[in-house]
Coordinates of C-alpha atoms in Angstrom, one line a residue:
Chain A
X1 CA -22.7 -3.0 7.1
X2 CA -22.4 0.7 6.1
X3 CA -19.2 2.8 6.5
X4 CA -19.7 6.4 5.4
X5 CA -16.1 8.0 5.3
X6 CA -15.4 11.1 7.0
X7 CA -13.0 13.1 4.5
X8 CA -11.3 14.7 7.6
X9 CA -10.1 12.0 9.6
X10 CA -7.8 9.3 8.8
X11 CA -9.7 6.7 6.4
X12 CA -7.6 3.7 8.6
X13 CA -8.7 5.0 11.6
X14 CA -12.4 5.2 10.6
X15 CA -12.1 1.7 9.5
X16 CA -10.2 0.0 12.9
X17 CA -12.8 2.0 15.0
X18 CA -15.6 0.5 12.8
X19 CA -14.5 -2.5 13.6
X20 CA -13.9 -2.6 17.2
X21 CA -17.7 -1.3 17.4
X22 CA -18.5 -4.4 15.7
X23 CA -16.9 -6.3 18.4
X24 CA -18.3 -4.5 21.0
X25 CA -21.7 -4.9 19.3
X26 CA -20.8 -8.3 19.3
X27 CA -21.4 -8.4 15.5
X28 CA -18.2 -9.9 15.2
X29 CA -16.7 -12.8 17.1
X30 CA -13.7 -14.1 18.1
X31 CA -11.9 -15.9 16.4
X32 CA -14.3 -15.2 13.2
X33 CA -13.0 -14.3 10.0
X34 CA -13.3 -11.0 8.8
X35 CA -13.3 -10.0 5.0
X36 CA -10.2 -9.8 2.8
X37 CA -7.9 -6.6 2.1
X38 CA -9.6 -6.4 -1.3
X39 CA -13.2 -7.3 -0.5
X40 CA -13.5 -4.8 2.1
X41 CA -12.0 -2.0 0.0
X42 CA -15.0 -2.9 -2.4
X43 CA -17.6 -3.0 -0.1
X44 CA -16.4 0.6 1.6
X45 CA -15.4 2.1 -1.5
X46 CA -11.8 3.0 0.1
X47 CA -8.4 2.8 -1.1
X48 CA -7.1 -1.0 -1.0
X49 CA -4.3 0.7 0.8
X50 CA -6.2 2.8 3.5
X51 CA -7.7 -1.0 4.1
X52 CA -4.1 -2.3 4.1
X53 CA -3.2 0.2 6.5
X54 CA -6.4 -0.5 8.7
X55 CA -5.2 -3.9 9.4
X56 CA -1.6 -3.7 10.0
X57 CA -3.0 -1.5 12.5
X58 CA -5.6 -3.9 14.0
X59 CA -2.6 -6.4 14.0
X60 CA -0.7 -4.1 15.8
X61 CA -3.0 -3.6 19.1
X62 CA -3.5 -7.2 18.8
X63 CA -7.3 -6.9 17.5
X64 CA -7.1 -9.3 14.4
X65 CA -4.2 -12.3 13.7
X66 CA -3.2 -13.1 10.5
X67 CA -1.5 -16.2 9.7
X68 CA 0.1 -16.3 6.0
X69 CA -2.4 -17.5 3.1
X70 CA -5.3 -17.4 6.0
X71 CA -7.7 -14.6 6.0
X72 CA -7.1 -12.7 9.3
X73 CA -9.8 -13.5 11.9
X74 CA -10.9 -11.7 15.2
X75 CA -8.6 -12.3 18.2
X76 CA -9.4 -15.1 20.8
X77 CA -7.8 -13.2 23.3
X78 CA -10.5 -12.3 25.6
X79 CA -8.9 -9.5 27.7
X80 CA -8.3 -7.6 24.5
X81 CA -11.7 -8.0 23.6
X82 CA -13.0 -6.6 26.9
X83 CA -11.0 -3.6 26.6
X84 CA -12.1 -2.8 23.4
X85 CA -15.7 -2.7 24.3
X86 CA -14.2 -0.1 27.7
X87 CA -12.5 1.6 25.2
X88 CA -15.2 2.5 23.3
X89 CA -17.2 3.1 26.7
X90 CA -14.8 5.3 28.1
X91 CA -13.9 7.7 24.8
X92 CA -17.7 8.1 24.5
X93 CA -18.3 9.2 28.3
X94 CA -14.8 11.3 28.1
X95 CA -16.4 13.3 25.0
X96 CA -19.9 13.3 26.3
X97 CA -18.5 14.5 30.1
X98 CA -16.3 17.2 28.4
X99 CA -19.1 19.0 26.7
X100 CA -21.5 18.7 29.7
X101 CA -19.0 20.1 32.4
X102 CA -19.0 23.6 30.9
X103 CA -22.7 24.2 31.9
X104 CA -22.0 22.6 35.4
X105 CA -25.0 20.0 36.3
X106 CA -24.7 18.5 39.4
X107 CA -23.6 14.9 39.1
X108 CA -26.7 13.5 40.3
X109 CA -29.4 15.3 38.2
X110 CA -27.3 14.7 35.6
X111 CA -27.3 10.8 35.9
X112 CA -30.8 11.0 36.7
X113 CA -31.2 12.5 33.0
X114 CA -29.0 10.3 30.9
X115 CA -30.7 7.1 32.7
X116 CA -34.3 8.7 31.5
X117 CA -33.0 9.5 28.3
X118 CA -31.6 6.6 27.3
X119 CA -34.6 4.6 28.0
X120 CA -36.7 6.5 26.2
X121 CA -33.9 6.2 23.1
X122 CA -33.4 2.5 23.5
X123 CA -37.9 2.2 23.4
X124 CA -38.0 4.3 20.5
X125 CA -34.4 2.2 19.0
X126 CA -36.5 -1.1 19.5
X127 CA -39.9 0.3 18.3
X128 CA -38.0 1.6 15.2
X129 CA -36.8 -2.2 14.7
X130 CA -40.0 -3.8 14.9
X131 CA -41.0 -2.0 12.1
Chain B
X1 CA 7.6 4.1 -10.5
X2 CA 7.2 7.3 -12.9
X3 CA 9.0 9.9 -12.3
X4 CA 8.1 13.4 -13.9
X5 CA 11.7 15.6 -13.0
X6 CA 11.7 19.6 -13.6
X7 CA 9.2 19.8 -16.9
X8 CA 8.5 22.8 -18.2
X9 CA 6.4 23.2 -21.9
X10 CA 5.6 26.9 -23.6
X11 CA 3.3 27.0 -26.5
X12 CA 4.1 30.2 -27.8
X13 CA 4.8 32.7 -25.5
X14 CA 2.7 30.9 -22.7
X15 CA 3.7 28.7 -20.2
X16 CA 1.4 25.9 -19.9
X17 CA 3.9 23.7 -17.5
X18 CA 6.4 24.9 -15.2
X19 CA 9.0 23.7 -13.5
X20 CA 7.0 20.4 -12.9
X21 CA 8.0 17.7 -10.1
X22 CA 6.4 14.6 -8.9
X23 CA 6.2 10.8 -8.8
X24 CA 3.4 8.1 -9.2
X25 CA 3.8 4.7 -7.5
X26 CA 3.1 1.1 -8.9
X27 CA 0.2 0.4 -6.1
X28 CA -0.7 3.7 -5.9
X29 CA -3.6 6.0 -7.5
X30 CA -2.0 9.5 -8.0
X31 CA -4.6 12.0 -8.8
X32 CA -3.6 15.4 -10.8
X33 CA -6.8 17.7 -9.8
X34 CA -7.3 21.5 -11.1
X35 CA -10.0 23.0 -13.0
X36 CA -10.2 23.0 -16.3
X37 CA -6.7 24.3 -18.5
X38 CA -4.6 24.2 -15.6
X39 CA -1.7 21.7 -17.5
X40 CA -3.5 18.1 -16.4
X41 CA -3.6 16.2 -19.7
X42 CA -0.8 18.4 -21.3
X43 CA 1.2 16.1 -18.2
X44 CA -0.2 13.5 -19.1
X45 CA 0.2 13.3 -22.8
X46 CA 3.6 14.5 -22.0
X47 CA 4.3 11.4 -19.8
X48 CA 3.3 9.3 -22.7
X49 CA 5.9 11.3 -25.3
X50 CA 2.8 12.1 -27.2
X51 CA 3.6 15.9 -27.1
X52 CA 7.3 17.1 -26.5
X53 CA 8.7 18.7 -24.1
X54 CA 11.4 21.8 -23.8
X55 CA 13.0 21.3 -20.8
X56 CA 13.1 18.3 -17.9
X57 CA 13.0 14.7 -17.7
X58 CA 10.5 12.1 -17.5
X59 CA 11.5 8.3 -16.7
X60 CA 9.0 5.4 -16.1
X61 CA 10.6 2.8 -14.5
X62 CA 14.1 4.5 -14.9
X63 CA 13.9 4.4 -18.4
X64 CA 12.4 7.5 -21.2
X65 CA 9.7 6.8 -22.8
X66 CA 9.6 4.9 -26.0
X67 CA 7.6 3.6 -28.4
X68 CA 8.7 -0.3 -27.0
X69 CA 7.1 1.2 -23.4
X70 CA 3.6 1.0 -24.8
X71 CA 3.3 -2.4 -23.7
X72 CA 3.4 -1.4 -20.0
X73 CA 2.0 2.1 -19.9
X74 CA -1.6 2.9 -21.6
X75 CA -3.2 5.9 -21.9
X76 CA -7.3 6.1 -21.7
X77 CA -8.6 9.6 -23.2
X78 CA -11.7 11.6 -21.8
X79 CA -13.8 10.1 -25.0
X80 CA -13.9 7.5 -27.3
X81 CA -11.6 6.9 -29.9
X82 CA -12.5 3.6 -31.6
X83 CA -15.0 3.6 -34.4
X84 CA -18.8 4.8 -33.1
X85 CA -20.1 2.1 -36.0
X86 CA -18.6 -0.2 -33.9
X87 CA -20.3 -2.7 -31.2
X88 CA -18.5 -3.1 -28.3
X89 CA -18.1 -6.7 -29.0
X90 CA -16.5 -6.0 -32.1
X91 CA -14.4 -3.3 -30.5
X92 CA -13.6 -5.8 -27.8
X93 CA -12.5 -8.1 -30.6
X94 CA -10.2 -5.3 -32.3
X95 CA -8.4 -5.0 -28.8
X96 CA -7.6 -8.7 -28.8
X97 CA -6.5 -8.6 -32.1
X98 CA -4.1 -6.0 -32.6
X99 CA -2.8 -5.9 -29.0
X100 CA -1.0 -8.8 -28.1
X101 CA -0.8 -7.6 -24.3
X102 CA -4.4 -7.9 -23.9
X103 CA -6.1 -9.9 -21.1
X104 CA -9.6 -11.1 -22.3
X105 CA -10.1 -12.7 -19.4
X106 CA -10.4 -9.5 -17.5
X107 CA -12.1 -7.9 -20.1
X108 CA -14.7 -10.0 -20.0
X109 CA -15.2 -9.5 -16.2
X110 CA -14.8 -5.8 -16.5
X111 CA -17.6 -6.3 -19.3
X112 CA -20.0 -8.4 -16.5
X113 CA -18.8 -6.0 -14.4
X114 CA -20.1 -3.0 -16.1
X115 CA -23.3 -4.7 -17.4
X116 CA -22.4 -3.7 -20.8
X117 CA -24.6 -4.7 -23.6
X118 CA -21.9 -6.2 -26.5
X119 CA -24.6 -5.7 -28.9
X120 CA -24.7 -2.3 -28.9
X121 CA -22.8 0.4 -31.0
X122 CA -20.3 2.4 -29.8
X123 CA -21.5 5.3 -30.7
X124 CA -25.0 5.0 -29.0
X125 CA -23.9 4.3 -25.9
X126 CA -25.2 6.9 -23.0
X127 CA -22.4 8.6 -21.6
X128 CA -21.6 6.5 -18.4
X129 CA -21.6 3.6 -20.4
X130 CA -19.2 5.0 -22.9
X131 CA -16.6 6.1 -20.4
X132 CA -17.3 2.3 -18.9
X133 CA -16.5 0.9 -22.6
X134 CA -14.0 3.4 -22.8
X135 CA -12.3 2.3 -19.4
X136 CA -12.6 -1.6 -20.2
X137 CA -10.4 -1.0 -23.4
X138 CA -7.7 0.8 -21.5
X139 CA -7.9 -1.8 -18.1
X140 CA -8.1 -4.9 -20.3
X141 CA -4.4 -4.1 -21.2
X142 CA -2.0 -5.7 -19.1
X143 CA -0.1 -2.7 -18.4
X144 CA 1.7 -1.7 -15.2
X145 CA 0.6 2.1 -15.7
X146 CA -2.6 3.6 -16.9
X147 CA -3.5 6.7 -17.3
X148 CA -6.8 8.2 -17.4
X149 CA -7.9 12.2 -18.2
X150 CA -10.8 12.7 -16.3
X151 CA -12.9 9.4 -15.8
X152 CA -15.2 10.6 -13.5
X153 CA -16.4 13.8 -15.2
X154 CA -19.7 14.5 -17.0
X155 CA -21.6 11.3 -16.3
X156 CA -24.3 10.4 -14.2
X157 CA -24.1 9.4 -10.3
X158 CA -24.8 5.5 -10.6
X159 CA -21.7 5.3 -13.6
X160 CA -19.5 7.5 -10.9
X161 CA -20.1 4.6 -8.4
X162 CA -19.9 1.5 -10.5
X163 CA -16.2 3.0 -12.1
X164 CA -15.0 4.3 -8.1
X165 CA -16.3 0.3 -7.8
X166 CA -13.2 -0.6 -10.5
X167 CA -10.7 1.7 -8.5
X168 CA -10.6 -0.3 -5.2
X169 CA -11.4 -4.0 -6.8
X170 CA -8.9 -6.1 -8.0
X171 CA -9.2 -5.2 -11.5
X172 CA -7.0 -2.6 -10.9
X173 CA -4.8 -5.1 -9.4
X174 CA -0.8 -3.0 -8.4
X175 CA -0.7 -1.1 -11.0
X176 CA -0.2 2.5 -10.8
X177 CA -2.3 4.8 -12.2
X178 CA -2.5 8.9 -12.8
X179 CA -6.1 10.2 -13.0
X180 CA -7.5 13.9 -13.4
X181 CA -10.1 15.6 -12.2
X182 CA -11.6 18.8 -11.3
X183 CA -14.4 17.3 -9.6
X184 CA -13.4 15.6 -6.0
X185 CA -16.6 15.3 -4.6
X186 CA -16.8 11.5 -3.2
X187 CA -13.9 10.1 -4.7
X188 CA -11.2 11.8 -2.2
X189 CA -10.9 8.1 -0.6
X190 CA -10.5 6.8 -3.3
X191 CA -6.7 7.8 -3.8
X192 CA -3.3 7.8 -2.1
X193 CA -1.9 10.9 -3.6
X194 CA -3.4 14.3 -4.9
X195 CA -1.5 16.7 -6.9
X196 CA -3.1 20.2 -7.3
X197 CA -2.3 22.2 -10.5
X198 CA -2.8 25.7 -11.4
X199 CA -1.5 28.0 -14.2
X200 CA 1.0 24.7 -15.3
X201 CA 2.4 24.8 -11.8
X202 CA 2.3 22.3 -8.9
X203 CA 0.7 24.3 -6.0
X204 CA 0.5 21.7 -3.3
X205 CA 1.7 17.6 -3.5
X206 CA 0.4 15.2 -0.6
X207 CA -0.9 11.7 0.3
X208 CA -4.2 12.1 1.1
X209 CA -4.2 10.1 4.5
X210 CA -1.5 12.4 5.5
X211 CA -3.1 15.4 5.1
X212 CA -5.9 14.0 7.1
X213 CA -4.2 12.8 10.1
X214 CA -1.5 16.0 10.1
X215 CA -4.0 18.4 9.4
X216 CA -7.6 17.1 9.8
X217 CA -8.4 18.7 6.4
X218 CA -10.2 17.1 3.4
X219 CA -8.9 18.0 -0.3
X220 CA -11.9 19.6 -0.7
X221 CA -10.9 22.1 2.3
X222 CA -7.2 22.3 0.6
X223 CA -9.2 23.1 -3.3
X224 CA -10.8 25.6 -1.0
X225 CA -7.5 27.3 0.5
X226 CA -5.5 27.0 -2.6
X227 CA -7.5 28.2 -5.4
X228 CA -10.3 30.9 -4.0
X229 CA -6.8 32.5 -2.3

């Protein structure tokens, strides 16, 4: 797992929306276990208290669960874990739709452009994974 | 929590700290960050009574420092201070002797941790692996403060990363250290706090997360405002 930090943002941010790609990725599972405060500060070289903050957070939208002396673990609860994958959907599509709306495409072509586009991305993706 | 209230120092006619304000956490790492001659270690050294002050107050744990107070606070210089004819087993040995708030247990796993060779002498060490020695002897105390002048500085990439390794692990455990720097570069997430010095004065104070959600800055963009103004 790489995390490269983006010194602009907030660290805790970075790190809950790292995590809910790995959901969506379906990386992580529910109900698995995820890595302790400590651990994952050592593995992404962040503050133990950025990581600390990450998680109260991820408690907080009901993303992890954290029973005392447990390590936390991925919610079971599986509408929260279909929004997070529409979530993610929909931010990207809001960003992507904002910065293509300024040149004025008409919907259709413009569909007819992502569909070819990501096919050809997703061939190269897998070509570059057999490798 | 150390607490560093309205310091001011002159040597001579020149002010090297003025009017000095701020406060390091247990749990936290507060970073003091100016180039070089800006006050840093004259802070530092005065938050360890090693060089007086003329006006202010400093309290560690509500109480001023004294001598008894170097069981719980520890100060690690920029270079090495023990005996270069020394190995850094025996050095390791002279810690557990004459310190009797030493924790060989961590020691030895900051020794493992560094891959340091207890063979060799001191004084042939490269320079990454004598700020690593010279870390191990300060973070094998079990202190609830240490303080460290410039850690990070003059030492090769792959040292820079195994010692920002020792920041967020749990050898650091919740205690609260004070590092300087003048060099940022890829350890900004490292820290909660960043002070920036210049000319003996404070210039800006914040929590690094903060700046980063309230301004979408990185203290590299904040070096930049601050000191090419």
């Amino acid at each position: 797992m790489e995390f490269i930090v983006n010194n602009r943002e907030p660290v805790y941010l970075q790190v809950v929306r790292h995590f809910k790609q790995q959901i969506a990725k379906r990386l992580l599972e529910a109900g698995q276990e995820i890595p302790s405060r400590r651990e994952l500060a050592v593995q992404f070289n962040i503050n133990p208290n950025t990581v600390q903050k990450a998680y109260k957070e991820m408690e907080e939208q009901g993303l992890i669960t954290t029973e005392k002396n447990y390590p936390s673990k991925i919610t079971t609860d599986v509408e929260i874990l279909k929004g997070i994958r529409n979530e993610l959907i929909m931010e990207a599509v809001n960003e992507f739709v904002d910065s293509i709306k300024v040149i004025n495409v008409p919907v259709e072509e413009l569909l007819e452009m992502v569909k070819k586009n990501y096919e050809l991305k997703q061939t190269n993706h897998e070509e570059g994974e057999s490798k | 929590m150390i607490k560093v209230s309205n310091v001011s120092k002159k040597f001579g006619r020149k002010h090297v700290l003025r009017n000095i304000n701020f406060t390091a956490n247990k749990g936290e790492i507060t970073c003091l960050i100016g180039i070089n001659g800006v006050g840093k270690s004259t802070t530092m050294k005065a938050i360890m009574g090693l060089t007086p002050i003329d006006q202010g107050e400093i309290l560690i744990d509500e109480k001023k420092i004294h001598h008894s107070m170097y069981e719980n606070i520890t100060f690690i210089p920029d270079t090495l201070t023990m005996l270069p004819s020394f190995t850094v087993g025996e050095a390791i040995q002279f810690m557990e002797d004459f310190y009797v708030n030493w924790n060989q247990e961590r020691a030895k796993e900051l020794l493992g941790f560094f891959r340091l060779n207890l063979d060799e002498k001191l004084g042939e060490l490269s320079k990454g692996n004598a700020a690593k020695a010279n870390l191990l002897f300060g973070l094998g105390l079990d202190v609830d403060y240490v303080l460290m002048d410039e850690p990070f500085s003059g030492i090769d990439m792959f040292s820079r990363e195994q010692i920002a390794k020792v920041f967020t692990s749990h050898l650091i455990e919740d205690r609260g250290v004070i590092i300087t720097t003048h060099e940022i570069n890829d350890i900004e997430h490292l820290l909660d706090k960043a002070i920036l010095l210049d000319n003996g004065e404070i210039l800006k104070e914040f929590y690094t997360e903060e700046l980063r959600s309230e301004e979408g800055k990185s203290v590299i963009d904040v070096m930049r405002e601050v000191y090419q103004s």
